[in-house]
Amino acid sequence: MFKLTNDFLLIGIGNPGRCDDGLGWAMLDRLEDRGYDGTCEYRLQLNIEDAELISHYEKVLIVDASQAELPGGFRFQQVVPDTVFTYTTHSVAPATIAHLCQDLFGRAPNIYLLEIRGYDWEIGEGLSADAANNLDRALKVLIPSLMNSIGK
């Protein structure tokens, strides 16, 4: 069992009913299966209201599926607050959430984004074999990174 700290939040984004779009949720499930007992939130997408939730934590990791070509099948990066303009509030960029935390709540948590490459976005359950391999590779890097970098 491992727990990072009480001030650490994991957010999995995605839709497990659309195959690889469920990668964010699958990562949280795998971490919980390995004994992680910290705070996990499952979301279909980020919403403006998540800025309030995130403002209560010092460190946040957002895990999401990506259609982008990612070396090694995943990308881990710190989120820089920004006012990313979109024509919809259906889904809000992590950078916008970080900006709202600062602007509305006077808080600047360390927010990280883990994107995992997916391949199959059709309606259905379960990950494609390639997406599952990317998830496994990300998980092997993620646990030590969390424990050594942002988890302490």
Short mmCIF file of C-alpha atoms in Angstrom, two decimals:
data_model
loop_
_atom_site.label_atom_id
_atom_site.label_comp_id
_atom_site.label_asym_id
_atom_site.label_seq_id
_atom_site.Cartn_x
_atom_site.Cartn_y
_atom_site.Cartn_z
CA MET A 1 0.00 0.00 0.00
CA PHE A 2 1.23 3.49 -0.73
CA LYS A 3 -0.21 6.91 -0.12
CA LEU A 4 1.47 10.00 -1.44
CA THR A 5 0.20 12.69 0.93
CA ASN A 6 -3.12 14.05 2.08
CA ASP A 7 -2.60 17.07 -0.17
CA PHE A 8 -2.34 15.02 -3.39
CA LEU A 9 -5.23 14.55 -5.83
CA LEU A 10 -5.42 12.18 -8.80
CA ILE A 11 -7.98 12.93 -11.53
CA GLY A 12 -8.70 10.41 -14.27
CA ILE A 13 -10.42 11.86 -17.32
CA GLY A 14 -12.20 9.86 -19.97
CA ASN A 15 -15.09 7.70 -21.00
CA PRO A 16 -14.55 3.97 -20.45
CA GLY A 17 -17.51 3.33 -22.77
CA ARG A 18 -15.40 4.56 -25.70
CA CYS A 19 -12.51 2.08 -25.56
CA ASP A 20 -9.16 3.91 -25.23
CA ASP A 21 -10.84 7.10 -24.06
CA GLY A 22 -11.01 5.26 -20.72
CA LEU A 23 -7.22 5.39 -20.23
CA GLY A 24 -7.46 8.02 -17.48
CA TRP A 25 -9.88 5.92 -15.46
CA ALA A 26 -7.87 2.77 -16.16
CA MET A 27 -4.73 4.40 -14.71
CA LEU A 28 -6.53 5.27 -11.48
CA ASP A 29 -7.96 1.75 -11.28
CA ARG A 30 -4.48 0.26 -11.72
CA LEU A 31 -3.01 2.52 -9.03
CA GLU A 32 -5.79 1.60 -6.61
CA ASP A 33 -5.24 -2.11 -7.43
CA ARG A 34 -1.59 -1.61 -6.45
CA GLY A 35 -2.59 -0.19 -3.09
CA TYR A 36 -2.87 3.55 -3.67
CA ASP A 37 -5.35 4.80 -1.08
CA GLY A 38 -5.25 8.55 -1.70
CA THR A 39 -7.92 10.75 -3.23
CA CYS A 40 -9.02 9.77 -6.75
CA GLU A 41 -11.64 11.55 -8.82
CA TYR A 42 -13.09 10.14 -12.04
CA ARG A 43 -14.34 12.65 -14.62
CA LEU A 44 -15.70 12.47 -18.16
CA GLN A 45 -13.96 15.81 -18.75
CA LEU A 46 -12.64 18.71 -16.71
CA ASN A 47 -15.21 21.36 -15.89
CA ILE A 48 -14.89 24.86 -14.48
CA GLU A 49 -16.10 23.57 -11.10
CA ASP A 50 -12.98 21.41 -10.85
CA ALA A 51 -10.93 24.55 -10.19
CA GLU A 52 -12.53 24.74 -6.75
CA LEU A 53 -11.79 21.08 -6.01
CA ILE A 54 -8.19 21.36 -7.20
CA SER A 55 -7.66 24.53 -5.16
CA HIS A 56 -7.78 22.44 -1.96
CA TYR A 57 -4.68 20.41 -2.88
CA GLU A 58 -0.97 21.14 -3.12
CA LYS A 59 -0.30 18.63 -5.90
CA VAL A 60 -2.61 17.33 -8.61
CA LEU A 61 -2.08 14.75 -11.34
CA ILE A 62 -4.54 14.68 -14.23
CA VAL A 63 -4.45 11.54 -16.40
CA ASP A 64 -6.06 11.62 -19.83
CA ALA A 65 -6.05 9.74 -23.13
CA SER A 66 -4.51 11.41 -26.15
CA GLN A 67 -4.71 10.95 -29.91
CA ALA A 68 -1.32 12.64 -30.37
CA GLU A 69 1.83 10.83 -31.44
CA LEU A 70 3.67 10.53 -28.12
CA PRO A 71 7.22 9.14 -27.89
CA GLY A 72 7.06 6.01 -25.76
CA GLY A 73 3.26 6.19 -25.78
CA PHE A 74 2.85 8.83 -23.07
CA ARG A 75 3.86 12.34 -21.99
CA PHE A 76 4.23 13.70 -18.45
CA GLN A 77 4.44 17.48 -18.00
CA GLN A 78 3.71 20.25 -15.55
CA VAL A 79 0.66 22.36 -16.36
CA VAL A 80 1.32 26.08 -16.77
CA PRO A 81 -1.66 28.31 -15.91
CA ASP A 82 -3.10 29.97 -19.00
CA THR A 83 -6.36 31.45 -20.17
CA VAL A 84 -7.00 29.00 -22.99
CA PHE A 85 -10.09 30.33 -24.77
CA THR A 86 -12.68 27.89 -26.06
CA TYR A 87 -16.18 28.35 -27.39
CA THR A 88 -17.58 25.79 -25.01
CA THR A 89 -17.51 24.99 -21.32
CA HIS A 90 -18.15 21.32 -22.16
CA SER A 91 -14.48 20.54 -21.58
CA VAL A 92 -11.94 22.85 -19.99
CA ALA A 93 -8.17 22.63 -20.56
CA PRO A 94 -5.97 21.83 -17.53
CA ALA A 95 -4.13 25.13 -18.09
CA THR A 96 -7.43 27.01 -17.73
CA ILE A 97 -8.25 25.13 -14.52
CA ALA A 98 -4.81 26.09 -13.15
CA HIS A 99 -5.47 29.73 -14.07
CA LEU A 100 -8.89 29.67 -12.40
CA CYS A 101 -7.35 28.24 -9.21
CA GLN A 102 -5.06 31.26 -9.05
CA ASP A 103 -7.57 33.85 -10.18
CA LEU A 104 -10.62 32.76 -8.17
CA PHE A 105 -9.13 31.05 -5.13
CA GLY A 106 -5.66 32.56 -4.80
CA ARG A 107 -4.11 29.09 -4.97
CA ALA A 108 -1.41 27.75 -7.27
CA PRO A 109 -1.18 24.00 -6.78
CA ASN A 110 1.43 22.05 -8.71
CA ILE A 111 -0.64 20.46 -11.47
CA TYR A 112 0.76 17.76 -13.72
CA LEU A 113 -0.74 16.16 -16.82
CA LEU A 114 -0.08 12.60 -17.89
CA GLU A 115 -1.31 11.96 -21.43
CA ILE A 116 -1.41 8.36 -22.63
CA ARG A 117 -1.80 7.58 -26.31
CA GLY A 118 -4.92 5.74 -27.35
CA TYR A 119 -5.89 4.33 -30.72
CA ASP A 120 -9.51 3.13 -30.60
CA TRP A 121 -12.21 5.72 -29.88
CA GLU A 122 -15.27 3.71 -30.91
CA ILE A 123 -18.10 2.79 -28.57
CA GLY A 124 -17.12 -0.27 -26.58
CA GLU A 125 -15.46 -1.36 -23.37
CA GLY A 126 -11.85 -2.24 -22.78
CA LEU A 127 -8.57 -0.84 -24.01
CA SER A 128 -6.89 -1.73 -27.28
CA ALA A 129 -3.72 -3.80 -26.92
CA ASP A 130 -1.50 -0.85 -27.92
CA ALA A 131 -3.20 1.52 -25.47
CA ALA A 132 -2.88 -1.06 -22.67
CA ASN A 133 0.85 -1.34 -23.44
CA ASN A 134 1.19 2.45 -23.27
CA LEU A 135 -0.65 2.42 -19.95
CA ASP A 136 1.72 -0.22 -18.57
CA ARG A 137 4.77 1.78 -19.70
CA ALA A 138 3.39 4.96 -18.14
CA LEU A 139 2.60 3.14 -14.91
CA LYS A 140 6.17 1.83 -14.63
CA VAL A 141 7.45 5.40 -14.85
CA LEU A 142 4.64 7.02 -12.89
CA ILE A 143 4.95 5.28 -9.54
CA PRO A 144 8.66 6.08 -9.04
CA SER A 145 8.11 9.63 -10.35
CA LEU A 146 5.27 10.21 -7.95
CA MET A 147 7.18 8.81 -5.02
CA ASN A 148 10.41 10.68 -5.80
CA SER A 149 9.24 13.97 -7.31
CA ILE A 150 5.76 15.21 -6.67
CA GLY A 151 4.55 12.80 -4.05
CA LYS A 152 6.68 13.88 -1.13
#
